[in-house]
């Protein structure tokens, strides 16, 4: 039977004027209009029941009209070839579209195993004022925020603006209907280029510094022909100077016996289905309320043609205006009463309610009345939607007038308006939004030095056509209606969390087990942990626990912490375009085409494709590396060093900041010079290393390892923002902005003289660790540095990435007469290992200090503090038996040890004996105790032998000793050598 109301009986604020179409639910076709949700189309078709409950398999029905819906979860079949099945979607949030096919699920669904071919994207936006919620308060805020030079964005999870106005029958604002006012105001605002309105966009997380994340649904409501090429969902990442939260409030159900039957619905949802969608949830209705707001639903039902048989008001003294409404619609008024039980008819649908008196002590009184109904609208009051406020660690307090938690005060640079503040009157929302908009605009303008402008618009004024005043009477909360028999611990049919099938008995069982905090109750019972996140159950659960504890103040049982996401978010939209080939995209330098053309073999370093070696003809890797090493040691080679991380550090406290994160000092470093530095974690272990150059008194350029650039930037930002926020310092990644070409070898100075003829590159004119900003022979601006990772005379040319390939080819041409040779990362590793230079992450593993790595010289003895300094004094860190980085020289000069090979004392017995898990780990018990391991291993042309780097217990004290390493089941002899094997005096560095 159709329950769709005609325009004469419903304003149908949310429906478009068009022809109906069909959707399918559980294999049954039903009629829908544009603007319907699946829930509203179902109710209009005469169906209110959903799937059975998850655990107890009880009949359930649609309870709400928004994201808070706990019962109606559906699987949506793939809409087209560019879609997959989606599950666990609230039936109240899925738009009805032609041909849509859905299935109800009982508490849990099955993920579609097919790859999702739809497009998802991300967008970042900096705004001056971000407003969340396009109800009357949010729109009023937008009106007053949009002035001067401020950029304003208004987001709302609904497809059309208006919020609560869409559920109201006869509200007027500025002499026009509420929904019409909302629509025309948005149209006016959108004429301003500084304003953006994003419907169907739900803010699900609010983080420090007004970082707000939201998801926009972009295509699910569109006909198929309009979907191709448009991302299905977009994740917005806002950075806002000021945020206005106008997120409204959520109505609470009431807890009584058998309060979960299909046909029991929130009173606000009843009004929404009637006035927004023209859908009648029932013909014979009753209202159970603790507040004035429920009477609006009674009026709406009567106007829609339904019979309201009874109004059950828990308040013993019902306001006169509410009594008038009951008389007007012919409903029997039960003051100081409660619904104590319900009956079910065919299919488990609600058929009747039982009513008894309820005194101020929540005790039942009088005789029971049995009333036949097919719809029970319930209203236990409203809970302000404080979720985004608490995401920012905003505090809340219990407001006894509304029986709800409200924000204590906004967090920094946020403002509140509307029902979120606990003020539910419409004119309060308009006034509060107006004030919030002005405050946010002025604060943003002052912070950014913008023109705040002058506001020319007055506060909007509302009127209502009902007998209800604009300011409602206080709520008389009823948290638990007692059953006629038994104790609360036996009340298994007084449901608190409908999606989790959890009743009062579960709360009392948890309380009996010693759980006296709501956070413990949540975890013991699972209340509030379903995908609705306890939006209709959380406060009721707190109140029931408080009653068990004898507390009137709900704050005493702990306030449940709301965590992101506010509403479910798919992994697909979080990933955006970063999946498939883009999940871990390969990064290449501007010189990459040359490397490909010259046969380079590549290795992955982080995400970078770095030339590993350049084989000629049928050359093996070993042969190619030997040739490349010989070229650098004997003549000249060049390497693409673009991938080194580069971070520009600016601010008057930049030098002080560097002094705190590096073990050595940078405060006195001269402009035009660079310095090698090591960073440690707080436990004193090596984190990263690189050369940092001082470009100006307040400006530095830091280089990092290629694979560590991102984590170093995170490290710097973390300490700047959380530990030393008083320091004036900013960080900018410029890794991809510059190409770097390393020219190394005895002939490198001759090559550089050709490429950069206008600077003195002599050892005296261009000292080690200096840099020069200059112009190349080709006219390209460049920064040339004297830095060496090979121990040879070496220069680095840095240019804008665009010029990288051209400068590389110029270097190749300039070095042609010297037989210049390109070399890759493997050759670089050999050269640096010969000098004893570390590679972080290869020769270190998070347990190595600078002292372990033979770099005590890089640890300042004068600085009072830097990251890791205090840890160097710990007994373990300063122990004498720590493992030192040294070289290892196989006695067989041709044998190359494997990287990672274990090192043991000479003469160690490798025989494996049987032992169980209780046997102590001792050499005498059959286990083999190592004294270190090989971190790097190479074949050196310059040394004429193989060698490696290794971490060995007391290694520096044991230079010259012979130890062993297991190789293919046998022990080979290995000599411990000094860390630097090639040119220990450093004479080759200056050429």
CSV table of C-alpha atoms in Angstrom, one decimal, residues 206-517:
chain,number,residue,atom,x,y,z
A,206,UNK,CA,38.9,17.6,12.8
A,207,UNK,CA,42.6,17.8,13.8
A,208,UNK,CA,45.2,20.2,15.1
A,209,UNK,CA,45.6,23.6,13.4
A,210,UNK,CA,42.1,23.4,11.9
A,211,UNK,CA,42.9,20.6,9.6
A,212,UNK,CA,39.5,19.3,8.6
A,213,UNK,CA,39.0,16.2,6.4
A,214,UNK,CA,35.7,15.6,4.5
A,215,UNK,CA,34.4,13.3,1.9
A,216,UNK,CA,32.2,14.6,-1.0
A,217,UNK,CA,29.9,12.1,-2.8
A,218,UNK,CA,30.0,13.3,-6.4
A,219,UNK,CA,28.3,10.8,-8.6
A,220,UNK,CA,26.1,8.3,-6.8
A,221,UNK,CA,23.1,10.5,-7.1
A,222,UNK,CA,23.6,11.1,-10.9
A,223,UNK,CA,22.1,9.3,-13.8
A,224,UNK,CA,24.6,6.8,-15.4
A,225,UNK,CA,25.3,9.0,-18.4
A,226,UNK,CA,26.6,11.8,-16.2
A,227,UNK,CA,29.1,9.7,-14.2
A,228,UNK,CA,32.0,8.8,-16.6
A,229,UNK,CA,35.1,10.8,-16.1
A,230,UNK,CA,34.0,12.2,-12.7
A,231,UNK,CA,35.5,11.0,-9.5
A,232,UNK,CA,33.0,9.0,-7.5
A,233,UNK,CA,34.1,10.5,-4.2
A,234,UNK,CA,36.6,13.3,-3.3
A,235,UNK,CA,38.4,13.6,-0.1
A,236,UNK,CA,38.8,17.3,0.8
A,237,UNK,CA,41.7,18.3,3.1
A,238,UNK,CA,41.0,21.8,4.4
A,239,UNK,CA,43.4,24.0,6.3
A,240,UNK,CA,41.3,26.7,7.7
A,241,UNK,CA,42.2,29.9,9.6
A,242,UNK,CA,38.9,29.7,11.4
A,243,UNK,CA,36.3,26.9,11.6
A,244,UNK,CA,32.6,27.3,12.5
A,245,UNK,CA,30.9,24.1,13.7
A,246,UNK,CA,27.1,24.2,13.1
A,247,UNK,CA,26.7,20.5,13.3
A,248,UNK,CA,23.3,20.4,15.0
A,249,UNK,CA,22.0,17.7,17.4
A,250,UNK,CA,20.8,14.1,17.2
A,251,UNK,CA,17.6,13.0,18.9
A,252,UNK,CA,17.8,10.2,21.4
A,253,UNK,CA,15.5,7.2,21.6
A,254,UNK,CA,14.0,6.0,24.9
A,255,UNK,CA,14.8,2.8,26.7
A,256,UNK,CA,11.8,0.6,27.6
A,257,UNK,CA,10.8,-3.0,27.2
A,258,UNK,CA,10.6,-4.1,23.5
A,259,UNK,CA,11.6,-0.6,22.3
A,260,UNK,CA,13.1,-2.1,19.2
A,261,UNK,CA,10.1,-3.2,17.2
A,262,UNK,CA,9.5,-2.0,13.6
A,263,UNK,CA,7.3,1.0,13.8
A,264,UNK,CA,9.1,2.7,16.6
A,265,UNK,CA,10.8,5.8,15.2
A,266,UNK,CA,12.5,8.9,16.4
A,267,UNK,CA,10.0,11.8,16.4
A,268,UNK,CA,12.4,14.0,14.4
A,269,UNK,CA,12.7,11.2,11.8
A,270,UNK,CA,8.9,11.1,11.6
A,271,UNK,CA,8.8,14.8,10.8
A,272,UNK,CA,11.6,14.4,8.3
A,273,UNK,CA,9.8,11.6,6.4
A,274,UNK,CA,6.5,13.5,6.4
A,275,UNK,CA,7.7,17.0,5.5
A,276,UNK,CA,10.9,16.4,3.5
A,277,UNK,CA,9.9,13.2,1.6
A,278,UNK,CA,6.1,13.1,1.7
A,279,UNK,CA,6.3,9.6,3.3
A,280,UNK,CA,3.8,8.6,6.0
A,281,UNK,CA,5.4,6.1,8.5
A,282,UNK,CA,2.0,5.0,10.0
A,283,UNK,CA,-1.7,5.6,10.1
A,284,UNK,CA,-2.4,5.2,13.8
A,285,UNK,CA,0.3,6.8,15.9
A,286,UNK,CA,1.3,7.7,19.4
A,287,UNK,CA,4.0,9.9,20.7
A,288,UNK,CA,6.2,9.2,23.7
A,289,UNK,CA,8.3,12.3,24.7
A,290,UNK,CA,10.2,14.0,27.5
A,291,UNK,CA,10.2,17.4,25.8
A,292,UNK,CA,8.3,19.9,23.7
A,293,UNK,CA,10.0,19.0,20.4
A,294,UNK,CA,8.1,15.7,20.2
A,295,UNK,CA,4.8,17.7,19.9
A,296,UNK,CA,5.9,19.1,16.5
A,297,UNK,CA,5.9,15.5,15.2
A,298,UNK,CA,2.4,15.0,16.6
A,299,UNK,CA,1.2,18.1,14.7
A,300,UNK,CA,2.9,17.0,11.5
A,301,UNK,CA,1.3,13.5,11.7
A,302,UNK,CA,-2.1,15.0,12.2
A,303,UNK,CA,-1.7,17.5,9.3
A,304,UNK,CA,-0.6,14.5,7.1
A,305,UNK,CA,-3.9,12.7,7.8
A,306,UNK,CA,-2.7,10.2,10.4
A,307,UNK,CA,-4.6,9.6,13.7
A,308,UNK,CA,-2.6,10.5,16.7
A,309,UNK,CA,-4.3,8.5,19.4
A,310,UNK,CA,-2.2,9.4,22.4
A,311,UNK,CA,0.7,11.6,23.6
A,312,UNK,CA,2.6,10.1,26.5
A,313,UNK,CA,4.6,12.8,28.2
A,314,UNK,CA,7.0,11.8,31.0
A,315,UNK,CA,6.7,15.3,32.5
A,316,UNK,CA,4.1,15.4,35.3
A,317,UNK,CA,3.5,19.1,34.5
A,318,UNK,CA,3.0,19.5,30.8
A,319,UNK,CA,3.3,23.1,29.4
A,320,UNK,CA,0.0,24.7,28.4
A,321,UNK,CA,1.0,25.1,24.8
A,322,UNK,CA,1.6,21.3,24.6
A,323,UNK,CA,-1.8,20.6,26.2
A,324,UNK,CA,-3.4,22.8,23.5
A,325,UNK,CA,-1.7,20.8,20.8
A,326,UNK,CA,-3.0,17.5,22.2
A,327,UNK,CA,-6.6,19.0,22.3
A,328,UNK,CA,-6.2,20.4,18.8
A,329,UNK,CA,-5.4,17.1,17.2
A,330,UNK,CA,-7.7,15.0,19.4
A,331,UNK,CA,-4.9,13.0,21.1
A,332,UNK,CA,-5.3,11.6,24.6
A,333,UNK,CA,-2.6,13.2,26.8
A,334,UNK,CA,-0.9,11.0,29.4
A,335,UNK,CA,1.1,13.3,31.6
A,336,UNK,CA,3.7,11.9,34.0
A,337,UNK,CA,3.5,8.6,32.1
A,338,UNK,CA,5.7,6.2,30.0
A,339,UNK,CA,5.4,3.5,27.5
A,340,UNK,CA,6.4,0.4,29.4
A,341,UNK,CA,6.0,-2.3,26.8
A,342,UNK,CA,5.0,-2.9,23.2
A,343,UNK,CA,3.2,-5.7,21.3
A,344,UNK,CA,4.0,-7.0,17.8
A,345,UNK,CA,1.6,-8.2,15.1
A,346,UNK,CA,2.2,-9.8,11.8
A,347,UNK,CA,5.9,-9.8,10.7
A,348,UNK,CA,6.9,-8.5,14.1
A,349,UNK,CA,5.6,-5.0,13.3
A,350,UNK,CA,4.4,-2.8,16.2
A,351,UNK,CA,0.7,-3.3,16.9
A,352,UNK,CA,0.2,-1.8,20.4
A,353,UNK,CA,1.8,-0.1,23.3
A,354,UNK,CA,1.3,-0.4,27.1
A,355,UNK,CA,1.2,2.9,29.1
A,356,UNK,CA,1.5,3.4,32.9
A,357,UNK,CA,2.2,6.3,35.1
A,358,UNK,CA,5.8,7.2,36.0
A,359,UNK,CA,6.6,9.3,39.1
A,360,UNK,CA,9.6,11.6,39.5
A,361,UNK,CA,11.6,8.7,41.0
A,362,UNK,CA,11.1,6.7,37.8
A,363,UNK,CA,8.7,4.3,39.6
A,364,UNK,CA,5.6,2.9,37.9
A,365,UNK,CA,2.3,4.0,39.2
A,366,UNK,CA,-1.4,3.4,38.4
A,367,UNK,CA,-3.0,0.9,36.0
A,368,UNK,CA,-1.8,0.1,32.6
A,369,UNK,CA,-3.6,1.2,29.4
A,370,UNK,CA,-3.3,-0.8,26.2
A,371,UNK,CA,-3.4,1.3,23.0
A,372,UNK,CA,-3.4,-0.1,19.5
A,373,UNK,CA,-1.0,1.8,17.2
A,374,UNK,CA,1.2,1.0,14.2
A,375,UNK,CA,3.6,3.9,14.8
A,376,UNK,CA,5.3,5.1,18.0
A,377,UNK,CA,7.3,8.4,17.7
A,378,UNK,CA,9.8,8.7,20.6
A,379,UNK,CA,11.8,11.6,21.8
A,380,UNK,CA,14.2,11.4,24.7
A,381,UNK,CA,15.7,14.8,24.0
A,382,UNK,CA,18.6,15.8,21.8
A,383,UNK,CA,22.4,15.3,22.1
A,384,UNK,CA,24.4,18.1,20.5
A,385,UNK,CA,26.7,16.7,17.8
A,386,UNK,CA,30.0,17.5,19.6
A,387,UNK,CA,32.1,14.9,17.7
A,388,UNK,CA,34.2,17.3,15.6
A,389,UNK,CA,34.7,19.5,18.7
A,390,UNK,CA,36.1,16.6,20.7
A,391,UNK,CA,38.3,15.4,17.9
A,392,UNK,CA,40.3,18.6,18.7
A,393,UNK,CA,40.4,17.6,22.4
A,394,UNK,CA,37.6,20.0,23.1
A,395,UNK,CA,36.0,19.6,26.5
A,396,UNK,CA,32.3,19.1,27.1
A,397,UNK,CA,30.0,19.5,30.1
A,398,UNK,CA,26.6,18.2,31.1
A,399,UNK,CA,23.8,20.7,30.6
A,400,UNK,CA,20.9,19.7,32.8
A,401,UNK,CA,18.4,22.0,31.0
A,402,UNK,CA,18.7,20.0,27.7
A,403,UNK,CA,20.0,16.8,29.3
A,404,UNK,CA,22.9,16.7,27.0
A,405,UNK,CA,26.6,17.3,26.7
A,406,UNK,CA,27.6,20.7,25.3
A,407,UNK,CA,31.0,22.1,24.5
A,408,UNK,CA,32.6,23.9,27.5
A,409,UNK,CA,34.1,26.4,25.1
A,410,UNK,CA,35.5,26.3,21.5
A,411,UNK,CA,39.1,25.2,20.9
A,412,UNK,CA,41.5,27.7,19.4
A,413,UNK,CA,40.3,29.3,16.2
A,414,UNK,CA,36.9,27.5,16.2
A,415,UNK,CA,33.4,28.8,16.8
A,416,UNK,CA,30.1,27.1,17.6
A,417,UNK,CA,26.6,27.9,16.5
A,418,UNK,CA,23.1,26.4,16.5
A,419,UNK,CA,22.0,23.3,18.3
A,420,UNK,CA,25.6,22.3,19.0
A,421,UNK,CA,25.6,24.9,21.7
A,422,UNK,CA,22.5,23.4,23.4
A,423,UNK,CA,20.3,26.2,22.2
A,424,UNK,CA,17.6,24.6,20.0
A,425,UNK,CA,15.3,27.6,19.3
A,426,UNK,CA,15.5,28.7,15.6
A,427,UNK,CA,16.1,32.3,16.3
A,428,UNK,CA,18.9,31.4,18.6
A,429,UNK,CA,20.5,29.4,15.8
A,430,UNK,CA,20.2,32.4,13.4
A,431,UNK,CA,21.6,34.8,16.0
A,432,UNK,CA,24.3,32.4,17.0
A,433,UNK,CA,25.3,31.7,13.5
A,434,UNK,CA,25.4,35.4,12.7
A,435,UNK,CA,27.7,36.2,15.6
A,436,UNK,CA,30.0,33.2,14.9
A,437,UNK,CA,30.3,34.3,11.3
A,438,UNK,CA,31.4,37.8,12.3
A,439,UNK,CA,33.8,36.6,14.9
A,440,UNK,CA,35.4,34.1,12.5
A,441,UNK,CA,35.7,36.7,9.7
A,442,UNK,CA,37.3,39.3,11.9
A,443,UNK,CA,39.7,36.7,13.5
A,444,UNK,CA,40.8,35.4,10.0
A,445,UNK,CA,41.2,38.9,8.6
A,446,UNK,CA,43.3,40.0,11.6
A,447,UNK,CA,45.5,36.8,11.4
A,448,UNK,CA,46.1,37.1,7.7
A,449,UNK,CA,46.2,40.9,7.4
A,450,UNK,CA,43.1,40.9,5.2
A,451,UNK,CA,40.4,43.5,4.9
A,452,UNK,CA,37.5,42.3,7.1
A,453,UNK,CA,35.0,44.4,5.3
A,454,UNK,CA,31.7,45.7,6.7
A,455,UNK,CA,28.6,43.7,7.2
A,456,UNK,CA,25.5,45.1,5.6
A,457,UNK,CA,23.0,42.3,6.3
A,458,UNK,CA,20.9,42.0,9.4
A,459,UNK,CA,20.2,38.9,11.4
A,460,UNK,CA,17.4,36.8,9.8
A,461,UNK,CA,14.2,36.4,11.8
A,462,UNK,CA,12.1,33.3,12.0
A,463,UNK,CA,8.4,32.7,12.7
A,464,UNK,CA,6.5,29.4,13.1
A,465,UNK,CA,2.9,28.8,12.3
A,466,UNK,CA,2.2,26.3,15.1
A,467,UNK,CA,1.2,26.7,18.7
A,468,UNK,CA,4.7,25.8,19.8
A,469,UNK,CA,6.9,28.7,21.0
A,470,UNK,CA,10.2,29.3,19.4
A,471,UNK,CA,11.9,28.6,22.8
A,472,UNK,CA,11.0,25.2,24.2
A,473,UNK,CA,10.5,24.2,27.8
A,474,UNK,CA,13.3,22.2,29.6
A,475,UNK,CA,13.6,18.4,29.1
A,476,UNK,CA,12.7,16.0,31.9
A,477,UNK,CA,15.0,13.1,31.1
A,478,UNK,CA,13.8,9.5,31.4
A,479,UNK,CA,16.9,7.3,30.9
A,480,UNK,CA,15.3,3.9,31.8
A,481,UNK,CA,11.6,3.0,32.0
A,482,UNK,CA,11.3,0.1,34.4
A,483,UNK,CA,9.7,-3.1,33.5
A,484,UNK,CA,6.8,-4.4,35.6
A,485,UNK,CA,8.8,-7.3,36.7
A,486,UNK,CA,12.4,-8.2,37.6
A,487,UNK,CA,15.6,-6.2,38.2
A,488,UNK,CA,17.6,-4.2,35.6
A,489,UNK,CA,20.1,-7.0,35.4
A,490,UNK,CA,17.3,-9.2,34.0
A,491,UNK,CA,16.0,-6.7,31.4
A,492,UNK,CA,17.2,-8.3,28.2
A,493,UNK,CA,14.6,-6.5,26.1
A,494,UNK,CA,15.3,-2.9,27.1
A,495,UNK,CA,17.6,-2.2,24.2
A,496,UNK,CA,20.3,0.5,24.4
A,497,UNK,CA,22.3,-0.2,21.3
A,498,UNK,CA,20.1,-1.5,18.5
A,499,UNK,CA,22.9,-2.3,16.0
A,500,UNK,CA,24.9,-4.3,18.6
A,501,UNK,CA,21.8,-5.9,20.1
A,502,UNK,CA,22.9,-4.7,23.6
A,503,UNK,CA,20.3,-4.2,26.3
A,504,UNK,CA,20.3,-2.9,29.9
A,505,UNK,CA,21.1,-6.3,31.2
A,506,UNK,CA,24.5,-6.2,29.4
A,507,UNK,CA,25.3,-2.8,31.1
A,508,UNK,CA,24.4,-4.2,34.5
A,509,UNK,CA,26.5,-7.3,33.9
A,510,UNK,CA,29.5,-5.1,33.1
A,511,UNK,CA,28.8,-3.0,36.1
A,512,UNK,CA,28.6,-6.1,38.3
A,513,UNK,CA,32.0,-7.1,36.9
A,514,UNK,CA,33.5,-3.9,38.3
A,515,UNK,CA,33.2,-1.7,35.2
A,516,UNK,CA,32.4,1.8,36.5
A,517,UNK,CA,33.6,3.9,33.5
